[in-house]
Structures are given as C-alpha cells and as structure tokens.
C-alpha cells in the first residue's frame, strides 16, 4: 500500500474514528477521505496540470488536513503556512515557490462543496516516490526563506521507520500536536497519527498562550503520545500538577527540534513513571528526524548532555572535519545521507548545490550542525554558525549550554553573545533553576560560575546570569533567542 492508501484505509476500517480534534471541532476518517477526495476533484479542474505547489494558510483547523491530502491527491505538493506568518513573508514564499493556488480554510470548504466528485471521472493521484509531497519553508541565514522539498519517498522512509520503532497501537493512540503545521515537527505527529489510525489532538495558539486553559484542555485530551519541542514540555513542567494524574493515558514523550536537557527528561520520568521519553534529532531537510534514543534513568545518569541517538536504519550519518571522516569522539559537521534527504530547495539550484551532494550513491545534506559519536551514539554539539569569536577565542555557544545543562541545579539554559560594535563583547546566560538555593542572584551566579569553572575555560564562562521562570517561545515552540537577546538591550 502506498501512503495515500495507508491513510484512506481507516475510512473503511474505522470510518467514525476521529482523525482530528481542534478546539470544539473534530473530523472523522470517513469525512477526511470524502472531503479530501472532493477537494482533489475540484483542484484538478482549477489548478494547472503541472505539479506546481499549492499554498495553504491557516492554523489548526480540520480544513488544513483536508487541504494537505486534497492537494496531494490532485497531483500537487502543499506548502503549509501558519496564520501567524506576516503577509510580506507569505508573499515572498508564494513568489519563491511559484505556487499555483492559495487556499484558506474557507476556500477549502467552498471547493469541497462545489465538487461534483461523483459525476466526474476524477482519478486520485498516487504520488511516485520522487514526487514532492510537501514543501516547508525555513528561514535562511540571509533572511530569505528556503522551501525544502520533501518527496513521497522521504516521507515514506520517515513513516516506515517510526512505525516500526515506536510500535503504536493501531487506531488507539491520541497524538499531541503542539507545533504549527508550517514547522516540520508537526509532520511527526500528523503522519504518525494518520498512518496508524490515530487521533491528532491539536493545541491552538490561543490555548497555548493561556496556561489555565492549556492545562484544562490537556487534562481532557486523552493524549497518549506527546509530541512537542522540549521547551514546551519544560514550560508545562512549571505547573506542579502537570503529571500522570493530569493526563493518565500518556505513554510516550517524543521530542525533536532542540536540545533536550537531562533535567527535563528526568522530571518527566518522575512525574509520568509509566511513560517513555525519546529524544530525536534532524533538520527539516532530512524529514523531521533521523536519529533517536529512548532516554531512561540509566542514559540520564551516564550522559550529560544527552545523546540524540542512533541513525535510522536506512540512512548514514557522517561526521566530517574539513571533508575527512572524523574519528569517534572527534567533533565535525553532521552530514546525513539517505532516502529521507530532501530533493533540495524549490527554485533555488544555487542554495541546493551548496548544501546537498551525493555520498555512497545516496543524497546527502550538510546540516551546519556540529556533532560527534561516542559509544555509537550521535551527540549534537551546537550550530556551526553559533560559533563566535570572543576576544580571539573560538567558542561554541552549544558547548557552554551543554555544560550548563549538566549542572545539578540548572533545569535549562540559553547563552547569548552580547554584541558591541558588531563584535561579541561578553556572554549572557539565561537560566531556569531547579530551585533557588539563595535569595540573592549574586550568590547563585557566583555558585554557578564556580561550578562551571570546573568544566570550562574561563573565557567560556558567561559574565552575566539572568534567572527566569521560563523562556519566551517562538511560534514553533523553540526558545526564542532573538527575544532573549533583545531583552538584554532594553
Ligand atoms: P528545523 O529544521 O527547524 O527542524 O531545525 C533543525 C535544527 O534544530 C537542527 O539542524 C539542529 O540544529 C536542531 N535540532 C533538532 N533536533 C535537535 C535535538 N534533538 N537536539 C539538539 N538540537 C536539535
């Protein structure tokens, strides 16, 4: 069965099973298949027959799922755009991608009701492995958004791996959807759910913004598989009643997108003793995640920072130091090769050529991430472009953060270089403490600096420590470094 058939089979086997819940609205598998087929029939008449992408802007409405599948079934990849995106950004994306249509939830409903599917001889398109399935735009370092083309083959490679590794119970699981659909973390919950006949439980941004509402919604959610950024779980842990009594069915916490601090993993294992915690790693360009590890107490005891795991079986991960394969334990750039590697950036052959090439007859992607292997596990050591020069010293910001995470009283930490005249002048660390051992920030700072001095050279120890309850989050749910940096200036 191909991916479309694997999703549509639930409309025959469990037609009344809820495929998606968002606020007060829900959608069954029967309706998802019926409406996505109807939309595909309409699109096949209105969109040009050229496999051009269709942009879909909304938030967590059920129409988003209908539109994703409807676009693919009509022979077009989709571009998910969250409603929070500024209109200028949307314009640039539509131009870059040469999108042939722009849909909103209202437009989706209009096209579905116009469709005379039964009367036409419309045939559902089943994408070939090389056909694009979706295109997710990420921010380029120059500020220009880049559209990552994920093919049907990439998505299949990802879905087959997680289904065999995670052993979800078919037509029983409820997957938490925290990330907006424009962020590839959402692919993890969306397609795990659709292919296993699960229910996708979306949290809208209004709910996420109001803690009281959020915990009420979570307590009624029946979520069994938690998918979020670590920052979001960290935020939830600030609520003392966030534990197995609040969401009894949770059996798995599944993370990707940023560093999982050992303390966050440990607190979740304590508060949800029946649940597993998993760390996974990968950029959008290699389809959501390419490594994984189950983080239990033993892993937490042995490793700080935590490893990001072992590569999925059909891909290779190389650590390259100046083009040569690094030895175990040596640091270098993480390069990922395999069937999950994107076909490149849409209509940007220049950027594609710079980041993608071939290794061992497989497509390969230079991640721009630093990493090393130890005990067969991959460790993430920060971004290459998070490398700064401070008074002549080369410093990896990720290295300092990892060492802060390893301190017993640190729950989470983000380090920001403070710039003066376009040069890094000193470092500031934003820290979430496990407990305030002293009333004075000065004393806590002194204690942390002393502990860090046992682990890092002096020039890597942040000058300033700022203690916060939580970090501001980006729309994607990652710690918002820009806001933290701006707060230093105000
Ligand atoms: P995105 O393309 O938005 O998913 O961001 C991908 C980047 O997030 C990766 O290249 C890493 O820099 C970072 N990342 C993803 N997963 C992890 C992880 N488990 N630990 C640390 N960083 C991660």
CSV table of C-alpha atoms and ligand atoms in Angstrom, one decimal:
chain,number,residue,atom,x,y,z
A,1,UNK,CA,0.0,0.0,0.0
A,2,UNK,CA,1.2,3.5,-0.7
A,3,UNK,CA,0.9,6.4,1.8
A,4,UNK,CA,-2.4,7.6,0.4
A,5,UNK,CA,-3.9,4.1,0.7
A,6,UNK,CA,-2.5,3.6,4.2
A,7,UNK,CA,-4.2,6.8,5.3
A,8,UNK,CA,-7.5,6.2,3.4
A,9,UNK,CA,-7.9,2.6,4.7
A,10,UNK,CA,-9.1,4.0,8.0
A,11,UNK,CA,-12.1,5.5,6.3
A,12,UNK,CA,-13.2,1.9,5.5
A,13,UNK,CA,-11.9,0.2,8.7
A,14,UNK,CA,-12.9,2.7,11.3
A,15,UNK,CA,-14.9,5.4,9.5
A,16,UNK,CA,-16.3,7.0,12.7
A,17,UNK,CA,-12.9,7.2,14.4
A,18,UNK,CA,-11.9,10.8,15.0
A,19,UNK,CA,-8.9,11.8,12.8
A,20,UNK,CA,-8.5,15.3,14.1
A,21,UNK,CA,-9.6,17.4,17.1
A,22,UNK,CA,-9.1,21.1,17.2
A,23,UNK,CA,-10.9,23.1,19.9
A,24,UNK,CA,-14.6,22.3,19.6
A,25,UNK,CA,-14.2,20.9,16.1
A,26,UNK,CA,-13.5,17.4,15.0
A,27,UNK,CA,-13.2,15.3,11.8
A,28,UNK,CA,-13.7,11.6,11.3
A,29,UNK,CA,-11.6,9.4,9.0
A,30,UNK,CA,-14.7,9.0,6.7
A,31,UNK,CA,-15.1,12.7,6.4
A,32,UNK,CA,-11.3,13.3,5.9
A,33,UNK,CA,-11.3,10.9,3.0
A,34,UNK,CA,-14.6,12.1,1.5
A,35,UNK,CA,-13.7,15.8,1.7
A,36,UNK,CA,-10.1,15.4,0.6
A,37,UNK,CA,-11.2,13.4,-2.4
A,38,UNK,CA,-13.8,16.1,-3.2
A,39,UNK,CA,-11.3,18.9,-2.8
A,40,UNK,CA,-8.8,17.0,-5.1
A,41,UNK,CA,-11.5,16.7,-7.7
A,42,UNK,CA,-12.1,20.5,-7.6
A,43,UNK,CA,-8.4,21.3,-7.6
A,44,UNK,CA,-7.8,19.0,-10.6
A,45,UNK,CA,-10.1,21.3,-12.6
A,46,UNK,CA,-8.9,24.6,-11.2
A,47,UNK,CA,-5.1,24.2,-10.7
A,48,UNK,CA,-2.8,23.9,-13.7
A,49,UNK,CA,-1.8,20.3,-14.5
A,50,UNK,CA,1.9,20.9,-13.8
A,51,UNK,CA,2.6,19.6,-10.2
A,52,UNK,CA,3.0,23.2,-9.0
A,53,UNK,CA,2.7,23.7,-5.3
A,54,UNK,CA,-0.5,24.8,-3.6
A,55,UNK,CA,-0.1,27.0,-0.6
A,56,UNK,CA,-2.5,26.5,2.4
A,57,UNK,CA,-2.7,29.1,5.1
A,58,UNK,CA,-4.5,28.6,8.3
A,59,UNK,CA,-3.8,27.4,11.8
A,60,UNK,CA,-5.0,24.1,13.3
A,61,UNK,CA,-8.4,23.9,11.5
A,62,UNK,CA,-9.6,20.4,10.3
A,63,UNK,CA,-9.6,22.0,6.8
A,64,UNK,CA,-5.8,22.0,7.0
A,65,UNK,CA,-5.7,18.2,7.0
A,66,UNK,CA,-8.3,18.1,4.2
A,67,UNK,CA,-6.3,20.5,2.2
A,68,UNK,CA,-3.0,18.7,2.6
A,69,UNK,CA,-4.4,15.4,1.5
A,70,UNK,CA,-6.6,17.1,-1.2
A,71,UNK,CA,-3.6,18.8,-2.7
A,72,UNK,CA,-1.5,15.6,-2.9
A,73,UNK,CA,-4.4,13.6,-4.3
A,74,UNK,CA,-4.8,16.2,-7.1
A,75,UNK,CA,-1.1,15.8,-8.0
A,76,UNK,CA,0.3,18.9,-6.2
A,77,UNK,CA,2.6,19.2,-3.2
A,78,UNK,CA,1.4,21.6,-0.5
A,79,UNK,CA,3.1,24.4,1.4
A,80,UNK,CA,1.7,24.7,4.9
A,81,UNK,CA,1.7,28.3,6.1
A,82,UNK,CA,0.6,29.2,9.6
A,83,UNK,CA,-1.8,32.1,10.1
A,84,UNK,CA,0.7,33.9,12.3
A,85,UNK,CA,3.1,34.5,9.3
A,86,UNK,CA,3.2,38.1,8.3
A,87,UNK,CA,1.8,38.9,4.9
A,88,UNK,CA,5.0,40.1,3.4
A,89,UNK,CA,6.7,36.8,4.3
A,90,UNK,CA,3.7,34.9,2.7
A,91,UNK,CA,4.2,37.0,-0.4
A,92,UNK,CA,7.9,36.1,-0.7
A,93,UNK,CA,7.1,32.4,-0.1
A,94,UNK,CA,4.4,32.3,-2.8
A,95,UNK,CA,6.7,34.1,-5.3
A,96,UNK,CA,9.7,31.8,-4.5
A,97,UNK,CA,7.7,28.6,-4.8
A,98,UNK,CA,5.7,29.8,-7.8
A,99,UNK,CA,2.6,28.5,-6.0
A,100,UNK,CA,-0.4,28.0,-8.4
A,101,UNK,CA,-3.1,28.3,-5.8
A,102,UNK,CA,-3.5,29.8,-2.3
A,103,UNK,CA,-6.1,28.2,-0.1
A,104,UNK,CA,-7.6,29.1,3.3
A,105,UNK,CA,-10.0,27.0,5.4
A,106,UNK,CA,-12.9,29.0,3.9
A,107,UNK,CA,-11.7,28.4,0.4
A,108,UNK,CA,-11.3,24.7,1.1
A,109,UNK,CA,-14.9,24.4,2.3
A,110,UNK,CA,-16.1,26.3,-0.8
A,111,UNK,CA,-14.1,24.0,-3.2
A,112,UNK,CA,-15.3,20.9,-1.3
A,113,UNK,CA,-18.9,21.8,-1.6
A,114,UNK,CA,-18.5,22.8,-5.3
A,115,UNK,CA,-17.0,19.4,-6.2
A,116,UNK,CA,-19.2,17.1,-8.2
A,117,UNK,CA,-16.9,14.2,-7.5
A,118,UNK,CA,-19.5,11.5,-8.2
A,119,UNK,CA,-20.3,13.0,-11.6
A,120,UNK,CA,-16.7,13.4,-12.8
A,121,UNK,CA,-14.4,10.7,-13.7
A,122,UNK,CA,-11.8,12.1,-11.4
A,123,UNK,CA,-8.9,9.7,-10.5
A,124,UNK,CA,-7.0,10.2,-7.3
A,125,UNK,CA,-3.3,10.9,-8.0
A,126,UNK,CA,-0.9,8.5,-6.1
A,127,UNK,CA,2.4,10.2,-5.9
A,128,UNK,CA,5.5,8.4,-7.1
A,129,UNK,CA,8.5,8.2,-4.7
A,130,UNK,CA,10.2,11.1,-6.4
A,131,UNK,CA,7.1,13.4,-6.5
A,132,UNK,CA,7.1,16.2,-4.0
A,133,UNK,CA,4.6,15.7,-1.1
A,134,UNK,CA,5.1,18.9,0.8
A,135,UNK,CA,7.4,21.9,0.9
A,136,UNK,CA,8.2,23.5,4.2
A,137,UNK,CA,9.8,26.9,4.3
A,138,UNK,CA,12.5,27.5,6.8
A,139,UNK,CA,14.4,30.7,7.4
A,140,UNK,CA,17.7,31.1,5.6
A,141,UNK,CA,20.7,32.7,7.2
A,142,UNK,CA,20.4,35.6,4.8
A,143,UNK,CA,16.8,36.2,5.9
A,144,UNK,CA,15.3,34.7,2.6
A,145,UNK,CA,13.0,31.8,3.3
A,146,UNK,CA,14.0,28.5,1.6
A,147,UNK,CA,11.5,25.9,0.5
A,148,UNK,CA,12.6,22.4,1.5
A,149,UNK,CA,11.1,19.8,-1.0
A,150,UNK,CA,10.1,16.6,0.8
A,151,UNK,CA,9.2,13.8,-1.6
A,152,UNK,CA,6.8,11.0,-1.1
A,153,UNK,CA,9.9,8.7,-0.8
A,154,UNK,CA,11.3,10.9,2.0
A,155,UNK,CA,8.1,10.8,3.9
A,156,UNK,CA,7.7,7.1,3.5
A,157,UNK,CA,11.2,6.5,4.7
A,158,UNK,CA,10.4,8.5,7.9
A,159,UNK,CA,6.9,7.0,8.5
A,160,UNK,CA,8.1,3.4,8.0
A,161,UNK,CA,11.0,4.0,10.5
A,162,UNK,CA,8.9,5.5,13.2
A,163,UNK,CA,6.1,3.0,12.9
A,164,UNK,CA,8.5,0.1,13.2
A,165,UNK,CA,10.4,1.7,16.1
A,166,UNK,CA,7.6,3.2,18.1
A,167,UNK,CA,5.1,0.3,17.8
A,168,UNK,CA,2.0,2.5,18.1
A,169,UNK,CA,-1.2,0.6,18.8
A,170,UNK,CA,-3.3,1.0,15.6
A,171,UNK,CA,-6.5,3.0,15.8
A,172,UNK,CA,-6.0,3.7,19.6
A,173,UNK,CA,-3.4,6.4,20.0
A,174,UNK,CA,-4.1,10.1,20.5
A,175,UNK,CA,-1.1,12.3,19.3
A,176,UNK,CA,-0.5,15.7,20.7
A,177,UNK,CA,0.0,18.3,18.0
A,178,UNK,CA,1.7,21.4,19.6
A,179,UNK,CA,3.8,22.7,16.6
A,180,UNK,CA,2.1,24.7,13.9
A,181,UNK,CA,1.8,22.8,10.6
A,182,UNK,CA,4.4,25.1,9.0
A,183,UNK,CA,7.1,23.6,11.3
A,184,UNK,CA,8.2,20.1,10.3
A,185,UNK,CA,7.9,18.8,13.9
A,186,UNK,CA,4.2,18.7,13.2
A,187,UNK,CA,4.9,16.1,10.5
A,188,UNK,CA,5.9,13.8,13.3
A,189,UNK,CA,2.5,13.8,15.0
A,190,UNK,CA,0.4,14.4,11.8
A,191,UNK,CA,1.6,11.4,9.8
A,192,UNK,CA,2.3,9.1,12.7
A,193,UNK,CA,-1.4,9.6,13.6
A,194,UNK,CA,-2.9,9.4,10.1
A,195,UNK,CA,-1.0,6.2,9.1
A,196,UNK,CA,-1.7,4.4,12.4
A,197,UNK,CA,-5.4,5.4,12.5
A,198,UNK,CA,-4.8,7.7,15.5
A,199,UNK,CA,-6.4,10.9,16.6
A,200,UNK,CA,-4.4,14.1,16.1
A,201,UNK,CA,-5.1,16.4,19.1
A,202,UNK,CA,-4.2,20.0,18.2
A,203,UNK,CA,-3.4,22.7,20.6
A,204,UNK,CA,-4.2,26.1,19.2
A,205,UNK,CA,-2.0,29.1,19.8
A,206,UNK,CA,-4.8,30.8,21.9
A,207,UNK,CA,-4.9,27.8,24.2
A,208,UNK,CA,-1.1,27.6,24.4
A,209,UNK,CA,-1.0,31.3,25.4
A,210,UNK,CA,-3.3,30.8,28.4
A,211,UNK,CA,-1.8,28.4,30.9
A,212,UNK,CA,-5.0,27.9,32.8
A,213,UNK,CA,-6.9,26.9,29.7
A,214,UNK,CA,-3.9,24.9,28.4
A,215,UNK,CA,-3.8,22.6,31.4
A,216,UNK,CA,-7.6,22.2,31.4
A,217,UNK,CA,-7.5,21.2,27.8
A,218,UNK,CA,-4.6,18.8,28.3
A,219,UNK,CA,-6.4,17.2,31.3
A,220,UNK,CA,-9.3,16.4,29.0
A,221,UNK,CA,-7.3,15.5,26.0
A,222,UNK,CA,-6.7,11.7,26.4
A,223,UNK,CA,-3.3,12.3,24.7
A,224,UNK,CA,-1.2,9.1,24.7
A,225,UNK,CA,1.7,10.2,22.6
A,226,UNK,CA,3.2,13.6,23.5
A,227,UNK,CA,5.0,15.3,20.6
A,228,UNK,CA,6.4,18.8,21.3
A,229,UNK,CA,9.6,20.8,21.5
A,230,UNK,CA,11.5,20.3,24.8
A,231,UNK,CA,10.8,24.0,25.5
A,232,UNK,CA,7.1,23.4,25.5
A,233,UNK,CA,7.4,20.4,27.9
A,234,UNK,CA,9.8,22.5,30.1
A,235,UNK,CA,7.1,25.2,30.2
A,236,UNK,CA,4.4,22.6,31.2
A,237,UNK,CA,6.7,21.3,34.0
A,238,UNK,CA,6.4,24.7,35.7
A,239,UNK,CA,2.9,23.7,36.6
A,240,UNK,CA,3.1,21.4,39.7
A,241,UNK,CA,0.0,19.4,38.8
A,242,UNK,CA,1.4,18.5,35.3
A,243,UNK,CA,1.8,14.8,36.0
A,244,UNK,CA,0.3,11.4,35.3
A,245,UNK,CA,-2.9,12.3,37.1
A,246,UNK,CA,-3.4,15.2,34.8
A,247,UNK,CA,-3.1,13.1,31.6
A,248,UNK,CA,-3.2,9.4,32.6
A,249,UNK,CA,-3.0,7.9,29.1
A,250,UNK,CA,0.4,9.5,28.2
A,251,UNK,CA,2.8,6.6,27.4
A,252,UNK,CA,5.4,8.5,25.4
A,253,UNK,CA,7.1,11.9,25.3
A,254,UNK,CA,8.7,12.3,21.9
A,255,UNK,CA,10.9,15.2,21.3
A,256,UNK,CA,12.7,16.9,18.4
A,257,UNK,CA,13.8,20.3,17.3
A,258,UNK,CA,16.2,21.5,20.0
A,259,UNK,CA,18.3,20.2,22.9
A,260,UNK,CA,16.5,18.0,25.4
A,261,UNK,CA,18.1,18.9,28.8
A,262,UNK,CA,18.7,15.9,31.1
A,263,UNK,CA,16.7,17.6,33.8
A,264,UNK,CA,13.6,17.9,31.7
A,265,UNK,CA,13.8,14.3,30.7
A,266,UNK,CA,14.4,13.3,34.4
A,267,UNK,CA,11.5,15.4,35.6
A,268,UNK,CA,9.1,13.8,33.0
A,269,UNK,CA,10.2,10.3,34.0
A,270,UNK,CA,9.5,11.2,37.7
A,271,UNK,CA,6.1,12.8,37.0
A,272,UNK,CA,5.0,10.2,34.4
A,273,UNK,CA,6.5,7.0,35.7
A,274,UNK,CA,4.7,4.8,33.1
A,275,UNK,CA,5.8,6.9,30.1
A,276,UNK,CA,8.9,6.6,27.9
A,277,UNK,CA,10.9,9.7,26.9
A,278,UNK,CA,12.5,9.8,23.5
A,279,UNK,CA,15.0,12.3,22.0
A,280,UNK,CA,15.2,12.6,18.3
A,281,UNK,CA,17.3,14.8,16.0
A,282,UNK,CA,17.2,16.1,12.5
A,283,UNK,CA,16.7,19.2,10.3
A,284,UNK,CA,13.7,19.8,8.0
A,285,UNK,CA,15.9,18.9,5.1
A,286,UNK,CA,16.2,15.3,6.1
A,287,UNK,CA,12.5,14.9,7.0
A,288,UNK,CA,11.8,15.6,10.7
A,289,UNK,CA,14.2,13.3,12.5
A,290,UNK,CA,17.0,10.9,11.6
A,291,UNK,CA,18.3,9.7,14.9
A,292,UNK,CA,16.5,8.5,18.1
A,293,UNK,CA,17.2,7.3,21.6
A,294,UNK,CA,15.0,6.3,24.4
A,295,UNK,CA,16.1,8.3,27.4
A,296,UNK,CA,15.8,6.4,30.6
A,297,UNK,CA,17.3,7.0,34.0
A,298,UNK,CA,20.4,5.0,33.0
A,299,UNK,CA,21.0,7.2,30.0
A,300,UNK,CA,20.5,10.3,32.1
A,301,UNK,CA,23.0,9.0,34.7
A,302,UNK,CA,25.6,8.2,32.1
A,303,UNK,CA,25.4,11.2,29.7
A,304,UNK,CA,25.2,14.9,30.2
A,305,UNK,CA,24.5,16.4,27.7
A,306,UNK,CA,22.1,13.7,26.4
A,307,UNK,CA,22.9,11.9,23.1
A,308,UNK,CA,20.5,12.4,20.2
A,309,UNK,CA,20.6,8.7,19.4
A,310,UNK,CA,21.5,6.3,16.6
A,311,UNK,CA,20.7,6.9,12.9
A,312,UNK,CA,17.6,5.3,11.5
A,313,UNK,CA,18.5,2.1,9.6
A,314,UNK,CA,18.2,3.3,6.0
A,315,UNK,CA,20.4,6.4,6.4
A,316,UNK,CA,24.1,7.1,7.2
A,317,UNK,CA,25.3,9.9,9.4
A,318,UNK,CA,28.9,11.1,8.8
A,319,UNK,CA,30.9,13.5,10.9
A,320,UNK,CA,33.2,15.4,8.6
A,321,UNK,CA,36.1,17.5,9.7
A,322,UNK,CA,37.4,19.5,6.8
A,323,UNK,CA,35.9,17.0,4.4
A,324,UNK,CA,37.5,14.0,6.1
A,325,UNK,CA,35.7,11.4,8.2
A,326,UNK,CA,36.3,12.3,11.9
A,327,UNK,CA,37.4,9.7,14.4
A,328,UNK,CA,35.0,8.5,17.1
A,329,UNK,CA,34.9,11.3,19.8
A,330,UNK,CA,36.1,13.9,17.4
A,331,UNK,CA,33.9,16.8,16.5
A,332,UNK,CA,32.8,17.8,13.0
A,333,UNK,CA,29.9,18.7,10.8
A,334,UNK,CA,27.0,16.3,10.8
A,335,UNK,CA,26.2,15.1,7.2
A,336,UNK,CA,23.1,13.0,6.7
A,337,UNK,CA,22.7,10.7,3.7
A,338,UNK,CA,19.7,8.5,2.8
A,339,UNK,CA,16.3,8.3,1.2
A,340,UNK,CA,14.9,10.8,3.7
A,341,UNK,CA,17.1,13.6,2.3
A,342,UNK,CA,15.2,16.4,0.6
A,343,UNK,CA,15.3,16.9,-3.2
A,344,UNK,CA,16.6,20.4,-2.5
A,345,UNK,CA,15.3,24.0,-2.1
A,346,UNK,CA,12.5,24.8,-4.5
A,347,UNK,CA,13.6,27.0,-7.5
A,348,UNK,CA,17.0,27.7,-5.7
A,349,UNK,CA,19.5,25.5,-7.5
A,350,UNK,CA,22.3,27.7,-6.1
A,351,UNK,CA,21.4,27.0,-2.5
A,352,UNK,CA,20.6,23.3,-3.3
A,353,UNK,CA,24.1,22.8,-4.8
A,354,UNK,CA,25.8,24.3,-1.7
A,355,UNK,CA,24.0,22.1,0.8
A,356,UNK,CA,23.2,18.9,-1.0
A,357,UNK,CA,25.5,16.3,-2.7
A,358,UNK,CA,25.9,12.6,-3.0
A,359,UNK,CA,27.6,10.1,-0.7
A,360,UNK,CA,27.7,6.3,-1.5
A,361,UNK,CA,25.1,6.9,-4.2
A,362,UNK,CA,22.6,8.5,-1.7
A,363,UNK,CA,21.5,12.1,-1.5
A,364,UNK,CA,23.4,13.8,1.3
A,365,UNK,CA,22.8,17.0,3.3
A,366,UNK,CA,25.4,19.2,5.1
A,367,UNK,CA,23.4,20.1,8.2
A,368,UNK,CA,25.6,23.0,9.5
A,369,UNK,CA,25.3,21.3,12.9
A,370,UNK,CA,28.3,20.1,14.9
A,371,UNK,CA,28.4,16.7,16.4
A,372,UNK,CA,30.4,13.7,17.5
A,373,UNK,CA,30.0,10.0,18.1
A,374,UNK,CA,30.5,8.3,21.4
A,375,UNK,CA,29.5,4.8,22.3
A,376,UNK,CA,27.8,4.5,18.9
A,377,UNK,CA,25.5,7.5,19.8
A,378,UNK,CA,25.4,10.8,18.0
A,379,UNK,CA,25.8,13.9,20.1
A,380,UNK,CA,24.7,17.3,19.0
A,381,UNK,CA,27.3,20.0,19.8
A,382,UNK,CA,25.6,23.2,18.5
A,383,UNK,CA,25.4,25.0,15.2
A,384,UNK,CA,28.5,25.8,13.2
A,385,UNK,CA,27.1,29.3,12.9
A,386,UNK,CA,26.7,29.6,16.7
A,387,UNK,CA,30.4,29.7,16.7
A,388,UNK,CA,31.7,33.0,17.8
A,389,UNK,CA,35.0,34.7,18.4
A,390,UNK,CA,35.2,36.3,21.9
A,391,UNK,CA,38.4,38.2,22.5
A,392,UNK,CA,40.1,36.0,19.9
A,393,UNK,CA,38.8,32.7,21.3
A,394,UNK,CA,36.7,30.4,19.2
A,395,UNK,CA,33.6,29.4,21.2
A,396,UNK,CA,30.7,27.1,20.5
A,397,UNK,CA,27.6,28.5,22.2
A,398,UNK,CA,26.2,25.0,22.3
A,399,UNK,CA,29.2,23.8,24.2
A,400,UNK,CA,28.6,26.3,27.0
A,401,UNK,CA,24.8,25.5,27.1
A,402,UNK,CA,25.5,21.7,27.3
A,403,UNK,CA,27.8,22.3,30.3
A,404,UNK,CA,25.3,24.5,32.0
A,405,UNK,CA,22.6,21.8,31.5
A,406,UNK,CA,24.9,19.4,33.2
A,407,UNK,CA,24.9,21.4,36.5
A,408,UNK,CA,22.7,19.9,39.2
A,409,UNK,CA,20.6,23.0,39.9
A,410,UNK,CA,20.1,24.0,36.2
A,411,UNK,CA,16.8,23.0,34.6
A,412,UNK,CA,17.5,24.7,31.3
A,413,UNK,CA,19.8,27.4,29.9
A,414,UNK,CA,20.3,29.5,26.8
A,415,UNK,CA,23.5,31.5,26.2
A,416,UNK,CA,23.5,34.7,24.2
A,417,UNK,CA,26.5,36.6,23.0
A,418,UNK,CA,26.2,40.3,23.8
A,419,UNK,CA,27.4,42.4,20.9
A,420,UNK,CA,29.2,45.8,20.9
A,421,UNK,CA,30.3,47.4,17.7
A,422,UNK,CA,29.4,44.3,15.7
A,423,UNK,CA,31.7,42.1,17.9
A,424,UNK,CA,30.9,39.7,20.7
A,425,UNK,CA,31.7,41.6,23.8
A,426,UNK,CA,30.7,39.1,26.5
A,427,UNK,CA,28.3,36.3,27.1
A,428,UNK,CA,25.0,36.3,29.0
A,429,UNK,CA,23.3,33.1,30.3
A,430,UNK,CA,19.5,32.9,30.8
A,431,UNK,CA,19.0,30.1,33.3
A,432,UNK,CA,15.9,28.3,34.6
A,433,UNK,CA,16.9,27.0,38.1
A,434,UNK,CA,15.5,23.8,39.7
A,435,UNK,CA,15.4,25.7,43.0
A,436,UNK,CA,16.5,29.0,44.3
A,437,UNK,CA,19.2,27.9,46.8
A,438,UNK,CA,19.7,31.5,47.9
A,439,UNK,CA,17.7,34.7,47.7
A,440,UNK,CA,20.4,36.7,46.1
A,441,UNK,CA,21.1,36.4,42.3
A,442,UNK,CA,24.6,37.4,43.1
A,443,UNK,CA,25.2,34.4,45.2
A,444,UNK,CA,23.6,32.0,42.8
A,445,UNK,CA,25.6,33.4,40.0
A,446,UNK,CA,28.8,33.0,42.0
A,447,UNK,CA,28.0,29.4,42.7
A,448,UNK,CA,27.2,28.6,39.1
A,449,UNK,CA,30.4,30.3,37.9
A,450,UNK,CA,32.4,28.3,40.4
A,451,UNK,CA,30.8,25.0,39.2
A,452,UNK,CA,31.3,26.0,35.5
A,453,UNK,CA,35.0,26.8,36.1
A,454,UNK,CA,35.5,23.1,36.9
A,455,UNK,CA,34.2,22.3,33.4
A,456,UNK,CA,35.1,25.1,31.1
A,457,UNK,CA,38.0,27.5,30.4
A,458,UNK,CA,37.5,31.0,31.9
A,459,UNK,CA,36.8,32.7,28.6
A,460,UNK,CA,33.8,30.5,28.1
A,461,UNK,CA,32.1,31.3,31.4
A,462,UNK,CA,29.2,33.8,30.8
A,463,UNK,CA,29.8,37.2,32.5
A,464,UNK,CA,26.1,37.7,33.2
A,465,UNK,CA,23.5,35.3,34.6
A,466,UNK,CA,19.8,36.1,34.3
A,467,UNK,CA,17.4,33.9,36.2
A,468,UNK,CA,14.0,33.3,34.6
A,469,UNK,CA,10.9,31.1,35.2
A,470,UNK,CA,10.6,30.3,31.5
A,471,UNK,CA,11.9,31.3,28.1
A,472,UNK,CA,9.9,33.2,25.6
A,473,UNK,CA,9.0,30.8,22.8
A,474,UNK,CA,9.0,31.2,19.0
A,475,UNK,CA,5.8,30.3,17.1
A,476,UNK,CA,7.4,26.9,16.6
A,477,UNK,CA,7.8,26.4,20.3
A,478,UNK,CA,11.5,26.7,20.5
A,479,UNK,CA,13.3,29.0,23.0
A,480,UNK,CA,13.2,32.5,21.3
A,481,UNK,CA,16.9,33.6,21.2
A,482,UNK,CA,16.1,36.8,19.4
A,483,UNK,CA,13.7,37.9,22.2
A,484,UNK,CA,16.2,37.0,24.9
A,485,UNK,CA,18.9,38.9,23.1
A,486,UNK,CA,16.6,41.9,22.7
A,487,UNK,CA,15.7,41.8,26.4
A,488,UNK,CA,19.3,42.4,27.2
A,489,UNK,CA,19.3,45.7,25.3
A,490,UNK,CA,16.1,47.1,27.0
B,1,LIG,P1,14.3,22.6,12.0
B,1,LIG,O1,14.8,22.4,10.6
B,1,LIG,O2,13.6,23.8,12.3
B,1,LIG,O3,13.6,21.3,12.5
B,1,LIG,O4,15.6,22.7,12.9
B,1,LIG,C1,16.6,21.7,12.8
B,1,LIG,C2,17.7,22.1,13.7
B,1,LIG,O5,17.3,22.0,15.1
B,1,LIG,C3,18.8,21.0,13.6
B,1,LIG,O6,19.7,21.3,12.5
B,1,LIG,C4,19.5,21.2,14.9
B,1,LIG,O7,20.3,22.4,14.9
B,1,LIG,C5,18.3,21.5,15.9
B,1,LIG,N1,17.9,20.2,16.5
B,1,LIG,C6,17.0,19.4,16.0
B,1,LIG,N2,16.8,18.3,16.9
B,1,LIG,C7,17.6,18.5,17.9
B,1,LIG,C8,18.0,17.8,19.1
B,1,LIG,N3,17.3,16.7,19.4
B,1,LIG,N4,18.9,18.3,19.9
B,1,LIG,C9,19.5,19.5,19.6
B,1,LIG,N5,19.2,20.2,18.5
B,1,LIG,C10,18.3,19.7,17.7
